Short mmCIF file of C-alpha atoms in Angstrom, two decimals:
data_model
loop_
_atom_site.label_atom_id
_atom_site.label_comp_id
_atom_site.label_asym_id
_atom_site.label_seq_id
_atom_site.Cartn_x
_atom_site.Cartn_y
_atom_site.Cartn_z
CA MET A 1 -7.77 11.08 25.05
CA ASN A 2 -11.28 10.87 26.55
CA ILE A 3 -11.68 9.30 29.99
CA LEU A 4 -14.94 8.55 31.79
CA ILE A 5 -14.92 8.26 35.60
CA VAL A 6 -17.85 6.43 37.18
CA ASP A 7 -18.66 6.58 40.92
CA ASP A 8 -21.53 7.62 43.16
CA GLU A 9 -19.09 9.50 45.42
CA PRO A 10 -17.92 12.89 44.05
CA ILE A 11 -14.79 12.82 46.21
CA PHE A 12 -13.54 9.72 44.36
CA ILE A 13 -14.13 11.37 40.99
CA LYS A 14 -12.29 14.48 42.17
CA LYS A 15 -9.23 12.42 43.20
CA VAL A 16 -9.02 10.62 39.85
CA ARG A 17 -9.49 13.92 38.00
CA ARG A 18 -6.54 15.40 39.91
CA ILE A 19 -4.30 12.45 38.97
CA ILE A 20 -5.26 12.80 35.28
CA THR A 21 -4.44 16.53 35.44
CA GLU A 22 -1.01 15.65 36.84
CA PHE A 23 -0.55 13.11 34.03
CA ASP A 24 -1.32 15.77 31.41
CA ALA A 25 1.11 18.23 33.05
CA GLU A 26 3.90 15.63 33.06
CA THR A 27 3.35 14.33 29.52
CA GLY A 28 2.00 17.35 27.64
CA GLU A 29 -1.14 15.41 26.69
CA THR A 30 -4.64 16.88 26.69
CA THR A 31 -7.27 14.66 28.29
CA GLU A 32 -10.99 15.32 28.31
CA VAL A 33 -12.70 13.90 31.42
CA ALA A 34 -16.41 13.08 31.74
CA GLU A 35 -18.23 12.03 34.92
CA ALA A 36 -21.06 9.61 35.66
CA TYR A 37 -22.60 8.99 39.10
CA SER A 38 -24.14 5.60 38.30
CA GLY A 39 -23.71 2.68 35.95
CA GLN A 40 -26.92 3.57 34.09
CA GLU A 41 -25.77 7.16 33.57
CA ALA A 42 -22.41 5.85 32.30
CA LEU A 43 -24.13 3.67 29.69
CA LYS A 44 -26.11 6.66 28.40
CA ILE A 45 -22.95 8.76 28.10
CA ILE A 46 -21.08 5.94 26.35
CA ALA A 47 -23.91 5.45 23.84
CA LYS A 48 -23.50 9.10 22.75
CA SER A 49 -19.72 9.46 23.03
CA LYS A 50 -17.47 6.45 23.48
CA PRO A 51 -14.57 7.04 25.92
CA ASP A 52 -11.03 5.82 25.32
CA LEU A 53 -10.65 4.63 28.94
CA LEU A 54 -13.06 4.09 31.83
CA PHE A 55 -12.37 4.16 35.59
CA THR A 56 -15.17 2.81 37.79
CA ASP A 57 -15.71 2.09 41.45
CA ILE A 58 -16.82 -1.44 42.22
CA LYS A 59 -19.52 -0.62 44.81
CA MET A 60 -22.38 1.50 43.47
CA SER A 61 -26.14 1.37 43.91
CA ASN A 62 -28.38 -0.26 41.27
CA MET A 63 -25.49 -1.28 38.96
CA ASN A 64 -22.04 -2.02 40.39
CA GLY A 65 -18.70 -1.82 38.59
CA ILE A 66 -18.66 -5.52 37.69
CA GLU A 67 -22.13 -5.36 36.14
CA LEU A 68 -21.20 -2.23 34.23
CA SER A 69 -18.04 -3.97 32.94
CA LEU A 70 -20.00 -7.03 31.83
CA SER A 71 -22.49 -4.84 29.97
CA LEU A 72 -19.69 -2.96 28.22
CA GLN A 73 -17.87 -6.19 27.38
CA LYS A 74 -20.94 -7.21 25.40
CA ASP A 75 -21.61 -3.92 23.55
CA PHE A 76 -18.27 -2.04 23.65
CA PRO A 77 -15.52 -4.67 24.11
CA GLU A 78 -12.86 -2.26 22.80
CA ILE A 79 -13.18 0.12 25.79
CA PRO A 80 -10.46 -0.61 28.38
CA ILE A 81 -11.89 -0.65 31.93
CA VAL A 82 -10.08 -0.07 35.23
CA ILE A 83 -11.90 -1.03 38.44
CA ILE A 84 -10.85 0.74 41.63
CA SER A 85 -12.06 -1.09 44.71
CA GLY A 86 -11.89 -0.63 48.45
CA TYR A 87 -12.41 -4.38 48.87
CA PRO A 88 -9.32 -6.63 48.58
CA SER A 89 -11.55 -9.66 48.02
CA PHE A 90 -10.50 -12.56 45.82
CA ASP A 91 -14.11 -13.00 44.68
CA TYR A 92 -14.24 -9.41 43.43
CA ALA A 93 -10.91 -9.76 41.68
CA ARG A 94 -12.02 -13.00 40.02
CA ALA A 95 -15.29 -11.38 38.87
CA ALA A 96 -13.27 -8.48 37.43
CA ILE A 97 -11.09 -10.91 35.48
CA ARG A 98 -14.22 -12.56 34.06
CA ALA A 99 -15.48 -9.13 33.04
CA ASN A 100 -12.22 -8.72 31.11
CA VAL A 101 -11.16 -5.53 32.88
CA LEU A 102 -7.75 -4.06 32.08
CA GLU A 103 -6.70 -3.45 35.69
CA TYR A 104 -8.00 -3.97 39.24
CA LEU A 105 -6.63 -1.30 41.60
CA LEU A 106 -7.19 -1.00 45.34
CA LYS A 107 -8.00 2.05 47.42
CA PRO A 108 -6.44 4.22 48.65
CA ILE A 109 -5.59 5.24 45.10
CA ASP A 110 -1.90 5.20 44.18
CA PRO A 111 -1.48 8.06 41.65
CA GLU A 112 1.54 6.38 40.03
CA LEU A 113 -0.44 3.21 39.33
CA VAL A 114 -3.24 5.23 37.71
CA LYS A 115 -0.71 7.10 35.54
CA ALA A 116 0.95 3.81 34.60
CA VAL A 117 -2.40 2.45 33.38
CA ILE A 118 -2.95 5.54 31.21
CA HIS A 119 0.58 5.16 29.82
CA ARG A 120 -0.22 1.54 28.90
CA VAL A 121 -3.46 2.44 27.16
CA TYR A 122 -2.22 5.46 25.23
CA PRO A 123 -0.12 3.70 22.50
CA ARG A 124 -2.90 1.17 21.86
CA LEU A 125 -5.40 4.01 21.69
CA LEU A 126 -3.32 5.86 19.09
CA GLU A 127 -3.04 2.69 16.97
CA ALA A 128 -6.78 2.08 17.15
CA LYS A 129 -7.62 5.68 16.25
CA TYR A 130 -5.15 5.61 13.36
CA ALA A 131 -6.70 2.41 11.97
CA GLU A 132 -10.23 3.77 12.41
CA GLU A 133 -9.39 7.00 10.60
CA LYS A 134 -7.78 5.13 7.70
CA GLN A 135 -10.79 2.84 7.39
CA LEU A 136 -13.17 5.81 7.37
CA LEU A 137 -11.13 7.60 4.71
CA GLN A 138 -10.89 4.50 2.55
CA ARG A 139 -14.63 3.86 2.71
CA ALA A 140 -15.46 7.45 1.79
CA ILE A 141 -12.95 7.54 -1.07
CA GLU A 142 -13.74 4.14 -2.61
CA PHE A 143 -17.54 4.12 -2.44
CA ASP A 144 -19.96 6.28 -4.40
CA ASP A 145 -22.42 6.42 -1.51
CA GLN A 146 -23.03 10.11 -0.68
CA TRP A 147 -24.62 9.16 2.64
CA GLU A 148 -21.45 7.29 3.62
CA GLU A 149 -19.36 10.28 2.61
CA LYS A 150 -21.46 12.66 4.74
CA ARG A 151 -21.28 10.27 7.66
CA VAL A 152 -17.49 10.19 7.42
CA ASP A 153 -17.24 13.97 6.98
CA GLY A 154 -19.20 14.37 10.22
CA ASN A 155 -17.22 11.78 12.18
CA ASP A 156 -15.25 13.17 15.13
CA ALA A 157 -12.17 11.16 14.12
CA ILE A 158 -12.11 12.95 10.76
CA ARG A 159 -13.35 16.40 11.76
CA ARG A 160 -10.39 16.96 14.06
CA TYR A 161 -8.22 17.62 10.98
CA ARG A 162 -8.59 21.10 9.53
CA ALA A 163 -6.88 20.30 6.22
CA TYR A 164 -5.95 17.25 4.17
CA TYR A 165 -3.09 16.98 1.68
CA VAL A 166 -2.86 14.16 -0.87
CA VAL A 167 0.49 13.02 -2.26
CA ALA A 168 0.58 10.71 -5.29
CA ILE A 169 3.88 8.82 -5.53
CA GLN A 170 5.28 6.89 -8.44
CA ASN A 171 5.70 3.26 -7.35
CA LEU A 172 9.33 2.48 -8.13
CA GLU A 173 8.95 -0.90 -6.43
CA VAL A 174 7.27 -2.06 -9.63
CA MET A 175 10.59 -1.33 -11.35
CA ASN A 176 13.01 -2.41 -8.67
CA ASP A 177 13.11 -5.33 -6.29
CA ARG A 178 13.19 -3.82 -2.84
CA GLU A 179 13.37 -6.33 -0.05
CA ARG A 180 9.58 -6.55 0.34
CA LEU A 181 8.60 -6.38 -3.31
CA PHE A 182 5.52 -8.15 -4.67
CA TYR A 183 4.18 -9.99 -1.68
CA ARG A 184 3.56 -7.68 1.25
CA GLN A 185 0.59 -5.38 1.33
CA THR A 186 1.36 -1.67 1.45
CA ASP A 187 0.59 -1.10 5.14
CA ILE A 188 3.01 -3.83 6.19
CA ALA A 189 5.68 -3.14 3.58
CA HIS A 190 5.94 0.50 4.63
CA GLU A 191 4.92 0.23 8.27
CA ALA A 192 8.26 1.42 9.67
CA TYR A 193 8.37 4.44 7.39
CA MET A 194 4.76 5.45 8.07
CA THR A 195 5.52 5.28 11.80
CA GLU A 196 8.53 7.53 11.22
CA LEU A 197 6.48 9.93 9.05
CA ASN A 198 3.77 10.20 11.69
CA ARG A 199 6.45 10.88 14.30
CA HIS A 200 7.78 13.64 12.02
CA ILE A 201 4.30 15.18 11.68
CA GLY A 202 3.83 14.94 15.45
CA GLU A 203 0.71 15.97 17.33
CA ASN A 204 -0.39 18.25 14.50
CA GLY A 205 -1.68 15.38 12.39
CA SER A 206 -1.46 11.91 10.86
CA ALA A 207 -0.61 10.28 7.52
CA TRP A 208 -2.05 7.18 5.87
CA ILE A 209 -0.86 5.23 2.82
CA PHE A 210 -3.12 3.61 0.21
CA ASP A 211 -2.51 1.56 -2.93
CA TYR A 212 -3.99 3.17 -6.02
CA ARG A 213 -5.96 0.96 -8.36
CA ASP A 214 -3.50 1.40 -11.26
CA GLN A 215 -0.87 -0.50 -9.20
CA ARG A 216 1.72 2.02 -10.43
CA SER A 217 1.30 4.57 -7.66
CA TYR A 218 0.61 5.10 -3.97
CA MET A 219 -1.55 7.76 -2.38
CA ILE A 220 -0.51 9.21 0.96
CA ILE A 221 -3.14 11.33 2.71
CA VAL A 222 -1.87 13.72 5.38
CA GLY A 223 -4.37 15.23 7.83
CA LEU A 224 -3.25 18.32 9.77
CA LYS A 225 -5.09 19.89 12.71
CA ASP A 226 -3.63 23.27 11.73
CA GLU A 227 -3.34 24.04 8.02
CA ASP A 228 0.34 24.49 7.23
CA GLU A 229 1.44 24.79 3.60
CA GLU A 230 5.10 25.07 4.61
CA ALA A 231 5.03 21.94 6.77
CA ILE A 232 3.65 19.85 3.93
CA GLU A 233 6.74 20.64 1.85
CA GLY A 234 8.86 18.97 4.54
CA VAL A 235 6.53 15.98 4.51
CA VAL A 236 6.85 15.67 0.72
CA ASP A 237 10.66 15.92 1.04
CA SER A 238 10.57 12.98 3.44
CA ILE A 239 8.28 10.96 1.14
CA VAL A 240 10.53 11.56 -1.88
CA ARG A 241 13.66 10.48 0.04
CA TYR A 242 12.04 7.27 1.23
CA PHE A 243 10.34 6.13 -1.98
CA SER A 244 13.26 6.96 -4.29
CA PHE A 245 15.24 3.85 -5.08
CA ARG A 246 19.00 3.64 -5.57
CA ASP A 247 19.79 6.12 -8.33
CA PHE A 248 16.16 6.61 -9.38
CA PRO A 249 14.44 9.58 -7.68
CA VAL A 250 10.67 9.19 -7.43
CA SER A 251 8.09 11.48 -9.07
CA VAL A 252 5.32 13.02 -6.95
CA VAL A 253 2.21 15.15 -7.44
CA TYR A 254 0.54 16.71 -4.41
CA THR A 255 -2.18 19.11 -3.40
CA SER A 256 -2.61 22.19 -1.27
CA GLY A 257 -4.95 21.88 1.72
CA LEU A 258 -8.33 20.20 1.09
CA HIS A 259 -11.17 20.65 3.54
CA LYS A 260 -13.74 17.97 2.72
CA ILE A 261 -13.65 14.24 2.08
CA SER A 262 -15.42 14.94 -1.23
CA ASN A 263 -12.45 17.16 -2.22
CA ILE A 264 -10.07 14.24 -1.59
CA LYS A 265 -12.29 11.87 -3.53
CA GLU A 266 -12.39 14.16 -6.56
CA THR A 267 -8.67 14.96 -6.43
CA ILE A 268 -7.16 11.46 -6.25
CA PRO A 269 -7.99 10.43 -9.87
CA LEU A 270 -6.74 13.83 -11.02
CA LEU A 271 -3.41 13.33 -9.23
CA ALA A 272 -3.06 9.87 -10.76
CA ASP A 273 -3.69 11.30 -14.24
CA VAL A 274 -1.14 14.07 -13.76
CA LEU A 275 1.40 11.58 -12.43
CA LYS A 276 0.82 9.26 -15.39
CA ASP A 277 0.85 12.03 -18.00
CA ARG A 278 3.90 13.88 -16.68
CA ILE A 279 6.30 11.07 -15.70
CA VAL A 280 9.41 11.00 -17.87
CA LEU A 281 11.64 7.90 -17.92
CA GLY A 282 14.59 8.43 -15.58
CA VAL A 283 13.62 12.03 -14.76
CA PRO A 284 11.87 12.80 -11.45
CA SER A 285 9.01 15.32 -11.34
CA ARG A 286 7.63 17.23 -8.36
CA ILE A 287 4.33 18.94 -9.15
CA ARG A 288 2.04 20.80 -6.75
CA LEU A 289 -1.56 21.35 -7.78
CA LYS A 290 -3.02 24.62 -6.54
CA PRO A 291 -6.66 24.91 -5.36
CA GLY A 292 -9.03 25.08 -8.30
CA GLU A 293 -6.22 24.58 -10.81
CA ALA A 294 -7.51 23.06 -14.02
CA TYR A 295 -5.48 20.22 -15.47
CA SER A 296 -4.97 19.88 -19.18
CA ARG A 297 -2.70 17.51 -21.03
CA ILE A 298 0.27 18.96 -22.86
CA ALA A 299 0.30 18.36 -26.61
CA TYR A 300 3.44 16.55 -27.77
CA MET A 301 4.65 15.85 -31.28
CA GLN A 302 3.47 12.43 -32.45
CA LEU A 303 5.11 10.14 -34.97
CA GLY A 304 3.29 10.74 -38.22
CA GLU A 305 3.10 9.91 -41.91
CA GLN A 306 6.58 11.19 -42.72
CA GLU A 307 8.23 8.95 -40.09
CA GLU A 308 6.15 6.00 -41.25
CA MET A 309 7.29 6.46 -44.85
CA LYS A 310 10.93 6.59 -43.76
CA MET A 311 10.51 3.41 -41.71
CA SER A 312 8.70 1.69 -44.59
CA SER A 313 11.54 2.53 -46.97
CA LEU A 314 14.17 1.07 -44.63
CA LEU A 315 12.08 -2.06 -44.09
CA GLN A 316 11.66 -2.60 -47.83
CA LYS A 317 15.42 -2.23 -48.32
CA GLU A 318 15.99 -4.62 -45.41
CA ASP A 319 18.60 -2.15 -44.16
CA THR A 320 18.66 -3.26 -40.52
CA ALA A 321 21.72 -1.16 -39.60
CA ALA A 322 20.17 2.08 -40.91
CA MET A 323 16.85 1.24 -39.34
CA LYS A 324 18.52 0.63 -35.96
CA LYS A 325 20.37 3.95 -36.20
CA GLN A 326 17.15 5.82 -37.02
CA PHE A 327 15.30 3.90 -34.32
CA PHE A 328 17.70 4.80 -31.48
CA LEU A 329 17.94 8.38 -32.76
CA THR A 330 14.16 8.64 -32.35
CA PHE A 331 14.44 7.60 -28.69
CA GLN A 332 17.20 10.17 -28.15
CA MET A 333 14.88 12.86 -29.54
CA TRP A 334 12.12 11.75 -27.15
CA LYS A 335 14.58 11.94 -24.28
CA ALA A 336 15.67 15.46 -25.26
CA GLU A 337 12.02 16.52 -25.50
CA ARG A 338 11.29 14.86 -22.11
CA LEU A 339 8.44 12.90 -23.65
CA PRO A 340 6.21 11.46 -20.88
CA VAL A 341 5.86 7.70 -20.50
CA VAL A 342 2.25 7.72 -21.69
CA GLU A 343 3.35 9.33 -24.99
CA VAL A 344 6.34 7.03 -25.33
CA GLU A 345 4.01 4.05 -24.98
CA GLN A 346 1.74 5.27 -27.78
CA ASN A 347 4.68 5.94 -30.07
CA MET A 348 6.32 2.58 -29.32
CA LYS A 349 3.10 0.81 -30.23
CA ARG A 350 2.88 2.93 -33.39
CA LEU A 351 6.44 1.97 -34.39
CA TYR A 352 5.71 -1.69 -33.81
CA GLY A 353 2.51 -1.40 -35.83
CA TRP A 354 4.45 0.00 -38.78
CA VAL A 355 6.76 -3.00 -38.72
CA GLU A 356 3.78 -5.34 -38.76
CA LYS A 357 2.30 -3.33 -41.63
CA HIS A 358 5.33 -2.89 -43.89
CA ALA A 359 7.98 -5.53 -43.13
CA ARG A 360 8.25 -8.34 -45.64
CA PHE A 361 9.06 -10.97 -43.04
CA ALA A 362 6.95 -9.65 -40.20
CA ASN A 363 4.82 -12.03 -38.18
CA SER A 364 1.50 -10.45 -37.22
CA LYS A 365 0.19 -13.29 -35.01
CA ALA A 366 1.68 -11.90 -31.82
CA ALA A 367 0.78 -8.22 -32.31
CA GLY A 368 -1.56 -8.21 -29.30
CA ILE A 369 1.03 -9.88 -27.09
CA ALA A 370 3.65 -7.36 -28.25
CA GLU A 371 1.46 -4.45 -27.13
CA LYS A 372 1.19 -5.99 -23.69
CA ARG A 373 4.95 -6.49 -23.58
CA ILE A 374 5.46 -2.82 -24.45
CA GLU A 375 3.19 -1.82 -21.54
CA GLU A 376 5.16 -4.16 -19.28
CA ILE A 377 8.56 -2.73 -20.09
CA LEU A 378 7.36 0.82 -19.48
CA GLN A 379 6.36 -0.28 -15.99
CA THR A 380 9.89 -1.54 -15.38
CA ALA A 381 12.19 0.57 -17.61
CA VAL A 382 14.20 3.24 -15.83
CA SER A 383 15.59 5.04 -18.89
CA PHE A 384 14.88 5.80 -22.55
CA GLU A 385 17.90 3.65 -23.44
CA GLU A 386 16.45 0.61 -21.71
CA ALA A 387 13.05 1.11 -23.35
CA ALA A 388 14.74 1.46 -26.75
CA GLU A 389 16.75 -1.73 -26.21
CA PHE A 390 13.59 -3.62 -25.32
CA LEU A 391 11.60 -2.46 -28.33
CA TRP A 392 14.49 -3.09 -30.73
CA GLU A 393 14.85 -6.65 -29.49
CA LEU A 394 11.10 -7.12 -29.85
CA LEU A 395 11.23 -5.83 -33.43
CA LEU A 396 14.11 -8.15 -34.27
CA GLU A 397 12.03 -11.12 -33.12
CA ARG A 398 9.56 -10.22 -35.84
CA LEU A 399 12.05 -9.30 -38.57
CA GLU A 400 14.78 -11.87 -37.91
CA PRO A 401 13.55 -14.41 -35.34
CA GLN A 402 17.02 -15.80 -34.72
CA ALA A 403 18.57 -12.33 -34.24
CA GLY A 404 16.74 -11.72 -31.00
CA SER A 405 18.04 -14.95 -29.49
CA ARG A 406 21.02 -15.19 -27.20
CA ALA A 407 23.84 -16.54 -29.35
CA PHE A 408 25.74 -18.20 -26.52
CA GLU A 409 22.74 -19.94 -24.91
CA PRO A 410 19.30 -20.82 -26.32
CA PRO A 411 16.34 -19.26 -24.46
CA ALA A 412 14.65 -22.54 -23.45
CA PRO A 413 17.58 -23.98 -21.40
CA LEU A 414 18.10 -20.62 -19.73
CA PHE A 415 14.41 -20.38 -18.85
CA LYS A 416 14.58 -23.87 -17.31
CA GLN A 417 17.44 -22.70 -15.09
CA ILE A 418 15.50 -19.61 -14.03
CA ASP A 419 12.35 -21.66 -13.46
CA TYR A 420 14.24 -24.09 -11.20
CA TYR A 421 15.84 -21.18 -9.33
CA LEU A 422 12.45 -19.57 -8.68
CA LYS A 423 10.81 -22.83 -7.58
CA THR A 424 13.58 -23.48 -5.06
CA ASN A 425 13.51 -19.91 -3.71
CA LEU A 426 9.80 -19.16 -3.38
CA ASN A 427 10.26 -17.67 0.09
CA ARG A 428 12.89 -15.15 -1.06
CA PRO A 429 12.29 -11.57 -2.26
CA ILE A 430 13.33 -12.13 -5.88
CA GLY A 431 12.80 -9.41 -8.48
CA LEU A 432 13.98 -8.62 -12.00
CA ASN A 433 17.16 -6.89 -10.77
CA HIS A 434 18.08 -9.95 -8.72
CA LEU A 435 17.54 -12.32 -11.68
CA SER A 436 19.42 -9.98 -14.00
CA GLU A 437 22.48 -9.96 -11.73
CA HIS A 438 22.30 -13.69 -10.94
CA PHE A 439 21.97 -14.91 -14.56
CA LYS A 440 24.03 -12.10 -16.18
CA VAL A 441 21.32 -10.97 -18.61
CA SER A 442 19.52 -7.65 -18.97
CA ARG A 443 16.14 -6.97 -17.43
CA THR A 444 14.87 -6.26 -20.95
CA TYR A 445 15.96 -9.72 -22.05
CA LEU A 446 14.23 -11.27 -19.02
CA CYS A 447 10.95 -9.50 -19.76
CA ASN A 448 11.04 -10.87 -23.30
CA LEU A 449 12.06 -14.31 -22.10
CA PHE A 450 9.13 -14.70 -19.70
CA ARG A 451 6.66 -13.52 -22.32
CA LYS A 452 8.11 -15.87 -24.96
CA GLN A 453 8.58 -18.99 -22.81
CA ALA A 454 5.76 -18.64 -20.26
CA GLY A 455 3.30 -16.35 -21.99
CA ALA A 456 3.21 -14.20 -18.84
CA SER A 457 5.08 -11.40 -17.12
CA PHE A 458 7.72 -12.27 -14.54
CA LEU A 459 5.47 -11.09 -11.70
CA ASP A 460 2.45 -13.12 -12.85
CA TYR A 461 4.60 -16.20 -13.40
CA PHE A 462 6.35 -16.01 -10.02
CA ASN A 463 3.07 -15.47 -8.16
CA THR A 464 1.52 -18.42 -10.02
CA LEU A 465 4.42 -20.62 -8.87
CA ARG A 466 3.80 -19.47 -5.30
CA MET A 467 0.08 -20.21 -5.46
CA ASP A 468 0.71 -23.65 -7.03
CA LYS A 469 3.08 -24.44 -4.15
CA ALA A 470 0.51 -23.21 -1.63
CA LYS A 471 -2.14 -25.53 -3.11
CA GLU A 472 0.32 -28.43 -2.97
CA LEU A 473 1.12 -27.77 0.71
CA ILE A 474 -2.57 -27.44 1.62
CA ARG A 475 -3.31 -30.79 -0.06
CA GLU A 476 -0.31 -32.77 1.16
CA ARG A 477 0.53 -31.17 4.52
CA PRO A 478 -2.79 -30.77 6.42
CA GLU A 479 -0.89 -30.33 9.69
CA LEU A 480 0.59 -27.01 8.51
CA MET A 481 -1.13 -23.82 9.60
CA PHE A 482 -1.90 -21.27 6.89
CA LYS A 483 0.56 -18.87 8.53
CA GLU A 484 3.37 -21.44 8.02
CA ILE A 485 2.33 -22.04 4.40
CA ALA A 486 2.29 -18.29 3.74
CA GLU A 487 5.82 -17.89 5.12
CA ARG A 488 7.12 -20.84 3.06
CA ILE A 489 6.08 -19.12 -0.16
CA GLY A 490 7.24 -15.62 0.77
CA PHE A 491 4.20 -13.96 2.36
CA TRP A 492 4.91 -12.32 5.70
CA ASP A 493 1.24 -11.57 6.36
CA HIS A 494 -1.04 -14.63 6.20
CA HIS A 495 -4.17 -12.44 5.90
CA TYR A 496 -2.74 -10.88 2.75
CA PHE A 497 -1.77 -14.36 1.53
CA SER A 498 -5.41 -15.44 1.93
CA ARG A 499 -6.63 -12.56 -0.21
CA VAL A 500 -4.07 -13.26 -2.96
CA PHE A 501 -4.88 -16.99 -2.82
CA LYS A 502 -8.59 -16.26 -3.31
CA THR A 503 -7.77 -13.97 -6.25
CA PHE A 504 -5.95 -16.85 -7.96
CA THR A 505 -8.24 -19.76 -7.03
CA GLY A 506 -11.63 -18.22 -6.22
CA LEU A 507 -11.45 -19.85 -2.76
CA THR A 508 -9.91 -18.92 0.57
CA PRO A 509 -7.24 -21.35 1.84
CA SER A 510 -9.79 -22.75 4.34
CA GLU A 511 -12.39 -23.30 1.63
CA PHE A 512 -9.76 -24.89 -0.63
CA ARG A 513 -8.66 -27.30 2.13
CA GLN A 514 -12.27 -28.21 2.85
CA ALA A 515 -13.01 -28.80 -0.85
CA GLU A 516 -9.91 -31.01 -1.18
CA SER A 517 -10.85 -33.09 1.88
CA ILE A 518 -14.37 -33.67 0.49
CA SER A 519 -13.02 -34.76 -2.90
CA ASP A 520 -10.70 -37.26 -1.19
#
């Protein structure tokens, strides 16, 4: 913490310094103290190095404490100010309130009151620094501006970390409906855990979480003041425990210590590629990239001409039983070989393509949709068996349209039941697992059902329902605040709701309400 003491009397500064030294001894904190002997000198110091807390006397020549506070309120409103006055005047106290000071203390100085003020400021200071550091990192990582990157690299908030470690985590929340799935931004959804992780890291550093653009992974950046390769293993252990879900351990890829923002920027896409290329359905991976380690994809055996000929022969014979046996045997071989998801996806699309090419009764109109459905299931499948079940059902829809249907209940009535259930529970955290248990059907069946009946994934469909309801409430209930509307459709953070709303409609909720009122 950095504290600036302002007074034209050195004895006052000495007293406050002594109290701060006592505070550090009692709490184990390290506080840097600067001094200014006039308001003008204080402004010059602040322009060069902004303090975290300012103590000022009220009576000084040229510029008094109130005038200094008013000046700072205009240019540096985030700096908390404590006025210490020898004048118990109501007029002074009222002026201090107008200047938005944090505290107005009277002389003689009570050391316990000064320490109490520092205690009050410290948690807020940590939160502000944490948010500032995350913002700086995000700007440097996301933008291609080298000047911005250099500016961040030279920022005091960033330079205080000697080494950075980046951990890429498989996002199992895409597969499983945790309580906060789908509608809370990452910071809020994992706020409690990130607080716990930062407590675990302690004074040696901080950790920040980011969504990666592929929406299948998170990036956690850990900054340590002292490089510690052993400590980062404990951090990764903690991350794996938290992000694993039920019986599905999470996969992670992480780095050794990095020393520049540019290193982080270059490494993040590499980590995402390794995570994507090495993830095996139902099998967790933990991979550490060493400094300077080159990454190359592993060559796996691909389905080829021989397998295509075998599939073609079975299709021509219309031997569904033999084809099913061969089909599931292929998935078992992939499982034994630990074929990564990215390779499984290519081979599944290849298998489907062969059916479209060789089957007598195949329907090629929906080939593009089928590819998207294959990508969808590999975002949600947790095992080779589940992926195989999905693809087999998809193939049956092409070969024998009625075979893929649910014999005991047609798809359309079931979809109407699900649609009604979703519309009457928009504020609840509903995911595929929840629907699967509630309606007694597999998640694979649900994925197919939404694509067939709604032409969309479950997630896209449910979010569309939420946005439609939001538009309805904005039109018909003008007395409702946007925060209330957000909560009614399952968004805990109304700022995040506004961003999602704009993504769907092209307008913010305020702009939408204004446009609707004009049209009326």
